[in-house]
Coordinates of C-alpha atoms in Angstrom, one line a residue:
X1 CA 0.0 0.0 0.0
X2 CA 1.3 3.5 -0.8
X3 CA 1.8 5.5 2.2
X4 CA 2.3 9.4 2.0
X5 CA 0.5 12.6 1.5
X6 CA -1.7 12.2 -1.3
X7 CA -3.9 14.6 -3.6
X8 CA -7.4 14.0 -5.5
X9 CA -8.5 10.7 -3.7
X10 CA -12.1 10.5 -3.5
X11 CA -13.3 9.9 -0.4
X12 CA -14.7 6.1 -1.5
X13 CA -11.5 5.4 -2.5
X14 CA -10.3 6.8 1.1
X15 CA -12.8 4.7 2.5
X16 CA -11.9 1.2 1.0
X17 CA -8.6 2.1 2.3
X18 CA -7.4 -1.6 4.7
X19 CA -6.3 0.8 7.7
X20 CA -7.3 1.9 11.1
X21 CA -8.7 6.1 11.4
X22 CA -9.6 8.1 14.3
X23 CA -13.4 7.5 13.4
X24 CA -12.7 3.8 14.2
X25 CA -10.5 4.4 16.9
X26 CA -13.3 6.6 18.8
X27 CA -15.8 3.4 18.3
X28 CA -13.5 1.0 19.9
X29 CA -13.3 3.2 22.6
X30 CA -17.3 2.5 22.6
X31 CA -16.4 -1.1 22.5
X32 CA -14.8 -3.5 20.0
X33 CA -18.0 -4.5 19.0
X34 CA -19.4 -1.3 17.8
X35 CA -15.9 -1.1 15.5
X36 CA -16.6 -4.6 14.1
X37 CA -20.5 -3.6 13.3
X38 CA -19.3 -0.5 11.3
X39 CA -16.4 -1.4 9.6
X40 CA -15.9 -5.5 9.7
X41 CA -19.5 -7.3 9.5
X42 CA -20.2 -8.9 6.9
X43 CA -24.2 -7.8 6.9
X44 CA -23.2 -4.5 7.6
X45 CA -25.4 -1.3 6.1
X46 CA -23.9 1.4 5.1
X47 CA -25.2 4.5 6.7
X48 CA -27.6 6.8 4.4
X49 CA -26.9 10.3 3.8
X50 CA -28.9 12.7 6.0
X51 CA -29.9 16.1 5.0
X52 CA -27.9 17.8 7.6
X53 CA -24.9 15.4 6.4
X54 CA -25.6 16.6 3.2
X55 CA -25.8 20.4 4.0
X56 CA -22.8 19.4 6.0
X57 CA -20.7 18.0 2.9
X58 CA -21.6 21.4 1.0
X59 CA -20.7 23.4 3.2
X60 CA -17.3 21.8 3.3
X61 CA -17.2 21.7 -0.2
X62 CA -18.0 25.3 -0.6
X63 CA -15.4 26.9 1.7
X64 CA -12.5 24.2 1.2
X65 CA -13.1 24.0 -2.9
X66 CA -15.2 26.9 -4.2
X67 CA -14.6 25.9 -7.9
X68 CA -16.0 22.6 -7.4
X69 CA -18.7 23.8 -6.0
X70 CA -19.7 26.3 -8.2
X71 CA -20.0 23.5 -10.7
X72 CA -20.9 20.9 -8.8
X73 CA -24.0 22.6 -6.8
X74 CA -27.0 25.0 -7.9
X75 CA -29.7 26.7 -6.0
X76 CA -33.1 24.3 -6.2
X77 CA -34.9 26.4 -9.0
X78 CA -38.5 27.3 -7.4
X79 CA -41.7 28.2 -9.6
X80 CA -41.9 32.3 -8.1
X81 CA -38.4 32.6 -9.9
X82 CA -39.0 31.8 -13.1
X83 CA -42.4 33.9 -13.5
X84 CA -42.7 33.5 -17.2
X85 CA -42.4 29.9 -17.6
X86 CA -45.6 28.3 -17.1
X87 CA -46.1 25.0 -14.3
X88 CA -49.5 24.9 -12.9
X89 CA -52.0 23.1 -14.7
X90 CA -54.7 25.6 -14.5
X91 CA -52.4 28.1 -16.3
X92 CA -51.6 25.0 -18.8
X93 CA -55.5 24.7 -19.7
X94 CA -55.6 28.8 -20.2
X95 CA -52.8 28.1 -23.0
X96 CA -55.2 25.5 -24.9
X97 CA -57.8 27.3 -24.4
X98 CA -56.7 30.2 -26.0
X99 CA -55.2 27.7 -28.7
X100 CA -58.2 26.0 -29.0
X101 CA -56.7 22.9 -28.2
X102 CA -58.2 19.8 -26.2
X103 CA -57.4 20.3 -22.5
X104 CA -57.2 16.4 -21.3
X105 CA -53.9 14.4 -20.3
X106 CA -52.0 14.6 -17.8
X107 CA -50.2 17.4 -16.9
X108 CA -46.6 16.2 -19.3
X109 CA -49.4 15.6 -22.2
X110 CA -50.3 19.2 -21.7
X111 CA -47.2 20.3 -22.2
X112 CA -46.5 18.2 -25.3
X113 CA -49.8 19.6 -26.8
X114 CA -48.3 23.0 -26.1
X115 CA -44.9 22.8 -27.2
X116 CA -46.2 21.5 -30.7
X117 CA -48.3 24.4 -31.3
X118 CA -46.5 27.2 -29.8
X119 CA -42.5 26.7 -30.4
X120 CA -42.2 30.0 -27.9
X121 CA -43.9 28.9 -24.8
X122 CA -41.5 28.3 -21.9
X123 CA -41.9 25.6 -19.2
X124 CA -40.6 25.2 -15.8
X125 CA -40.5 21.7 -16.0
X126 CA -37.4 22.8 -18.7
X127 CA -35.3 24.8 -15.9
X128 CA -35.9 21.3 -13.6
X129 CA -34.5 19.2 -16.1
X130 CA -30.9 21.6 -16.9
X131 CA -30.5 21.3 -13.2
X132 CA -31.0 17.7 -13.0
X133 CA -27.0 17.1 -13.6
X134 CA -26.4 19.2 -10.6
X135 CA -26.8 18.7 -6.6
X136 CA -29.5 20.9 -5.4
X137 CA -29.6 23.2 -2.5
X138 CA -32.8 24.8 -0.6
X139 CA -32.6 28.4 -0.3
X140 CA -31.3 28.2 3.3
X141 CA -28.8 25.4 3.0
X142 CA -27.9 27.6 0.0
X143 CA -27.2 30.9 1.5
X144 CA -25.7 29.5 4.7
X145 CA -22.9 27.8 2.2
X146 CA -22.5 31.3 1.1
X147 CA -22.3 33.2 4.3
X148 CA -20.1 30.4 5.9
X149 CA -17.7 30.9 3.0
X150 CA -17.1 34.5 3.3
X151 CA -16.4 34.3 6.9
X152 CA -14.1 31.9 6.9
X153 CA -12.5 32.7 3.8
X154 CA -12.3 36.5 4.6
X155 CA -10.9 35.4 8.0
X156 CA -7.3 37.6 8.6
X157 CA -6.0 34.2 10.4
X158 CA -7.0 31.7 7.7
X159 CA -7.1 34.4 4.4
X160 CA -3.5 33.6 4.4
X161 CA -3.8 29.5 4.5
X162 CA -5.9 28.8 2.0
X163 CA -3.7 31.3 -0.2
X164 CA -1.7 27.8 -0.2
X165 CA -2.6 24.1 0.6
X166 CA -4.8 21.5 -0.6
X167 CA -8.8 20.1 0.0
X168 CA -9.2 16.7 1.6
X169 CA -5.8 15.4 2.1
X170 CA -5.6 11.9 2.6
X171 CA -2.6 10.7 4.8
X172 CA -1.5 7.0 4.9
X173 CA 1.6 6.0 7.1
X174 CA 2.5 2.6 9.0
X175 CA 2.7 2.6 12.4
X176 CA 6.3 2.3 13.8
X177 CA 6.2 0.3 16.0
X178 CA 2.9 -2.2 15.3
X179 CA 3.6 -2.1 11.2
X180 CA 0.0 -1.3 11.2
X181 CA -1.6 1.2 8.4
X182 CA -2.7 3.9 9.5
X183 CA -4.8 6.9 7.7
X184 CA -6.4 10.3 8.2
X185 CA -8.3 12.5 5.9
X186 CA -7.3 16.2 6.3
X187 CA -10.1 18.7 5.5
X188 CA -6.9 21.8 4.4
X189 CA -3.5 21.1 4.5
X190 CA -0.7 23.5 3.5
X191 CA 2.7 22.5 3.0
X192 CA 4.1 23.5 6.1
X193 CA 2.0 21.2 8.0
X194 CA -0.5 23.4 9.2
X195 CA -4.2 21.5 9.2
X196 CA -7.8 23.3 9.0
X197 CA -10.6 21.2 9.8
X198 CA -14.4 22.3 9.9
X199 CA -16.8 21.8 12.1
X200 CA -20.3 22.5 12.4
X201 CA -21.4 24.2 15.8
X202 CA -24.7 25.4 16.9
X203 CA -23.0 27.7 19.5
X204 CA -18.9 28.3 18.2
X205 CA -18.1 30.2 21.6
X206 CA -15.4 29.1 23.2
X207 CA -17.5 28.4 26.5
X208 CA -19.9 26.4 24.6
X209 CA -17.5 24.5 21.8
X210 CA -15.1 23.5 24.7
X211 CA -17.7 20.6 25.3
X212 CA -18.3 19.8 21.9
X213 CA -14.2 19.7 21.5
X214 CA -14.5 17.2 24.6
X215 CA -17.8 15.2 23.3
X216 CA -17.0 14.8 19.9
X217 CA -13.3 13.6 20.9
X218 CA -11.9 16.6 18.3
X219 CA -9.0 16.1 21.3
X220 CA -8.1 12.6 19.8
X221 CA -8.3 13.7 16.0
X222 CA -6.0 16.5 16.9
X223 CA -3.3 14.5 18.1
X224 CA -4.4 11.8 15.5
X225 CA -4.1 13.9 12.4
X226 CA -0.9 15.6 14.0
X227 CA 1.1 11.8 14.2
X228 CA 0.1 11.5 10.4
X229 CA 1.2 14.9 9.3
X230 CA 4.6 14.0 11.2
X231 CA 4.4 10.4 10.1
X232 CA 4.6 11.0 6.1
X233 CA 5.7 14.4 6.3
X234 CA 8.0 14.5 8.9
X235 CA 7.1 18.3 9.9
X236 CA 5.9 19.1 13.8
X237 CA 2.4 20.4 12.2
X238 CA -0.5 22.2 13.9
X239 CA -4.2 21.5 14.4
X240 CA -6.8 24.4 13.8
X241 CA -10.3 23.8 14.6
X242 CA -12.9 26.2 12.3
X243 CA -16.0 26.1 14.5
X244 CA -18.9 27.6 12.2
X245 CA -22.9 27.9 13.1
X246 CA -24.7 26.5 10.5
X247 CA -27.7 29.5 10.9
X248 CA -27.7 33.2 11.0
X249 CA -25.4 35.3 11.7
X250 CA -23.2 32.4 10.7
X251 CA -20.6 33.0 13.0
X252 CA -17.3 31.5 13.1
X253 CA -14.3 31.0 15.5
X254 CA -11.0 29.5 15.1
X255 CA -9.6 27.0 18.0
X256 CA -6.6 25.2 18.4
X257 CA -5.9 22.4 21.1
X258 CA -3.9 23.2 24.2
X259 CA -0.4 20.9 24.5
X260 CA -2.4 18.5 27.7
X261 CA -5.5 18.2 25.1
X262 CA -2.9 16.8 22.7
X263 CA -1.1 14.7 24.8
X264 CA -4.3 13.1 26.3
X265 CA -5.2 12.5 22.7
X266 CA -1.7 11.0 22.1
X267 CA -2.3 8.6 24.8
X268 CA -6.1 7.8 24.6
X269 CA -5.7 7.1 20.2
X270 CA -2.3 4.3 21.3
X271 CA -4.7 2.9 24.4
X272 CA -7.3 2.5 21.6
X273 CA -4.4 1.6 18.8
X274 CA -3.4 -1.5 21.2
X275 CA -6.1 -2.9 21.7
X276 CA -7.7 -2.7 17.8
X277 CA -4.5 -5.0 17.6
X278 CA -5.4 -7.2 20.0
X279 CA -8.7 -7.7 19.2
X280 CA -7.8 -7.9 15.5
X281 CA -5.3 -10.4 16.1
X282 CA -7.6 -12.9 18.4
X283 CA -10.5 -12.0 15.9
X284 CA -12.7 -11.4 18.8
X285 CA -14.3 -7.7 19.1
X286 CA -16.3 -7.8 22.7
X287 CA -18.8 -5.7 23.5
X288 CA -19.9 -4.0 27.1
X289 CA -19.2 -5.5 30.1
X290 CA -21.5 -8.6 31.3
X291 CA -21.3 -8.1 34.4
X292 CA -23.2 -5.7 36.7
X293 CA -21.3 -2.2 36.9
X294 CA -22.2 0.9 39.3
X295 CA -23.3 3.5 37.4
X296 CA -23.6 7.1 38.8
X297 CA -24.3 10.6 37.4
X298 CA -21.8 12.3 35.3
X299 CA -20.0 15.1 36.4
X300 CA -21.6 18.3 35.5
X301 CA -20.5 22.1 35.0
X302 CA -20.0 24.6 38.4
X303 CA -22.9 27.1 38.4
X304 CA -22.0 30.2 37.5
X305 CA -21.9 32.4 40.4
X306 CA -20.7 29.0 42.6

């Protein structure tokens, strides 16, 4: 397998990649089990795309690779935008009657009946079909990629970043000391080993995306993307989280982990590393615990004021 810094993969071709990632990593830290269900069983289904995950991927596209998506996406074409091409039935039937013409069928008949006798007549059912080729967007989803783009973008810290670099970076390195393939797939990376991942954040504040940062294990993909950066690279690189919310005002924030985060990450992704080898090795991927565990309340945030 070729191992290095590599350019233009698609992300299926990342995905049929034989080698261990920080989204597999977090799910053995659910259990073994959970790994095995998502990646290794043979019955397995793969997951469908939602339509946050698919406002999510273009909103990605949009600020990492504007070009694409200016050809690849297009604003979902509504009726009240194209005024003069006609789409309700009733306004169909007006155009045989004044024609003369017999005012049964269903509605694509209608049209037919139309288009023969008047050459001129415009339809919307024509826009629908030229946008057919591309992926649509609703209004909203639309003008949040927009927004979300010229914040970052125009960003004085990250202007400067995407001035150089490359969209979805895929990393592939063996680990040293296991021989195991390892991978990561890096939403920016420039050439001096600086990384720019985006994430989606109803609240991007600092006081708010510190638990997201803790929930969502960004602390592990940190100092998981960081080891692969070093790995086929050989630079010390840096992690910078793009926290963006996905509604108006569209606000953005830019975070990167502290040196314990990274450390903690270090040691929690070769904990989890281990024992993917283990398991892989005795072919046995347990689940939760069979026996009965004491469970008590998390530990929740100090008051303020306390």
């Amino acid at each position: 397998m070729k191992t290095g810094v590599i350019l233009g993969m698609s992300f299926e071709e990342y995905r049929a990649i034989d080698a261990i990632n920080v989204s597999g990593l977090k799910r053995i830290k659910q259990s073994p089990l959970h790994y095995w269900a998502d990646y290794l069983a043979p019955n397995r289904i793969e997951k469908e795309q939602t339509p946050s995950m698919y406002r999510g991927t273009a909103i990605h596209t949009a600020v990492l690779e504007p070009e694409r998506f200016s050809k690849e996406y297009k604003l979902e074409p509504r009726p009240e935008d194209y005024p003069k091409h006609l789409h309700i039935v009733d306004d169909l039937k007006n155009e045989l009657r004044k024609a003369s013409l017999p005012l049964g069928g269903a509605k694509a008949e209608l049209i037919t009946r139309l288009r023969e006798n008047n050459s001129e007549l415009t339809f919307f059912e024509d826009i629908q079909k030229e946008h057919e080729k591309y992926k649509l967007l609703k209004r909203d989803d639309w003008e949040a990629c927009q927004k979300i783009t010229e914040g970052v973008r125009k960003n004085p810290a990250l202007s400067v970043l995407f001035e150089s670099g490359n969209a979805e970076v895929t990393l592939i390195w063996k680990d040293e000391y296991s021989g195991v393939m390892c991978k990561a797939r890096a939403d920016w990376l420039t050439k001096d080993g600086v990384i720019v991942d985006i994430k989606s954040a109803i609240d991007a504040s600092i006081q708010e995306f510190s638990w997201a940062f803790e929930r969502y294990g960004y602390w592990q993909q940190a100092a998981w993307y960081l080891d692969g950066v070093k790995a086929t690279t050989g630079i010390e690189g840096t992690f910078l989280l793009v926290a963006f919310e996905p509604s108006f005002p569209f606000a953005t924030a830019i975070y990167t982990p502290d040196e314990q985060s990274l450390l903690d990450g270090k040691n929690e992704n070769r904990f989890m590393f281990n024992k993917y080898i283990e398991c892989r090795k005795e072919k046995h991927w347990p689940g939760y615990s069979d026996e009965i565990q004491t469970i008590k309340r998390p530990i929740f945030r100090e008051k303020k004021g306390t």
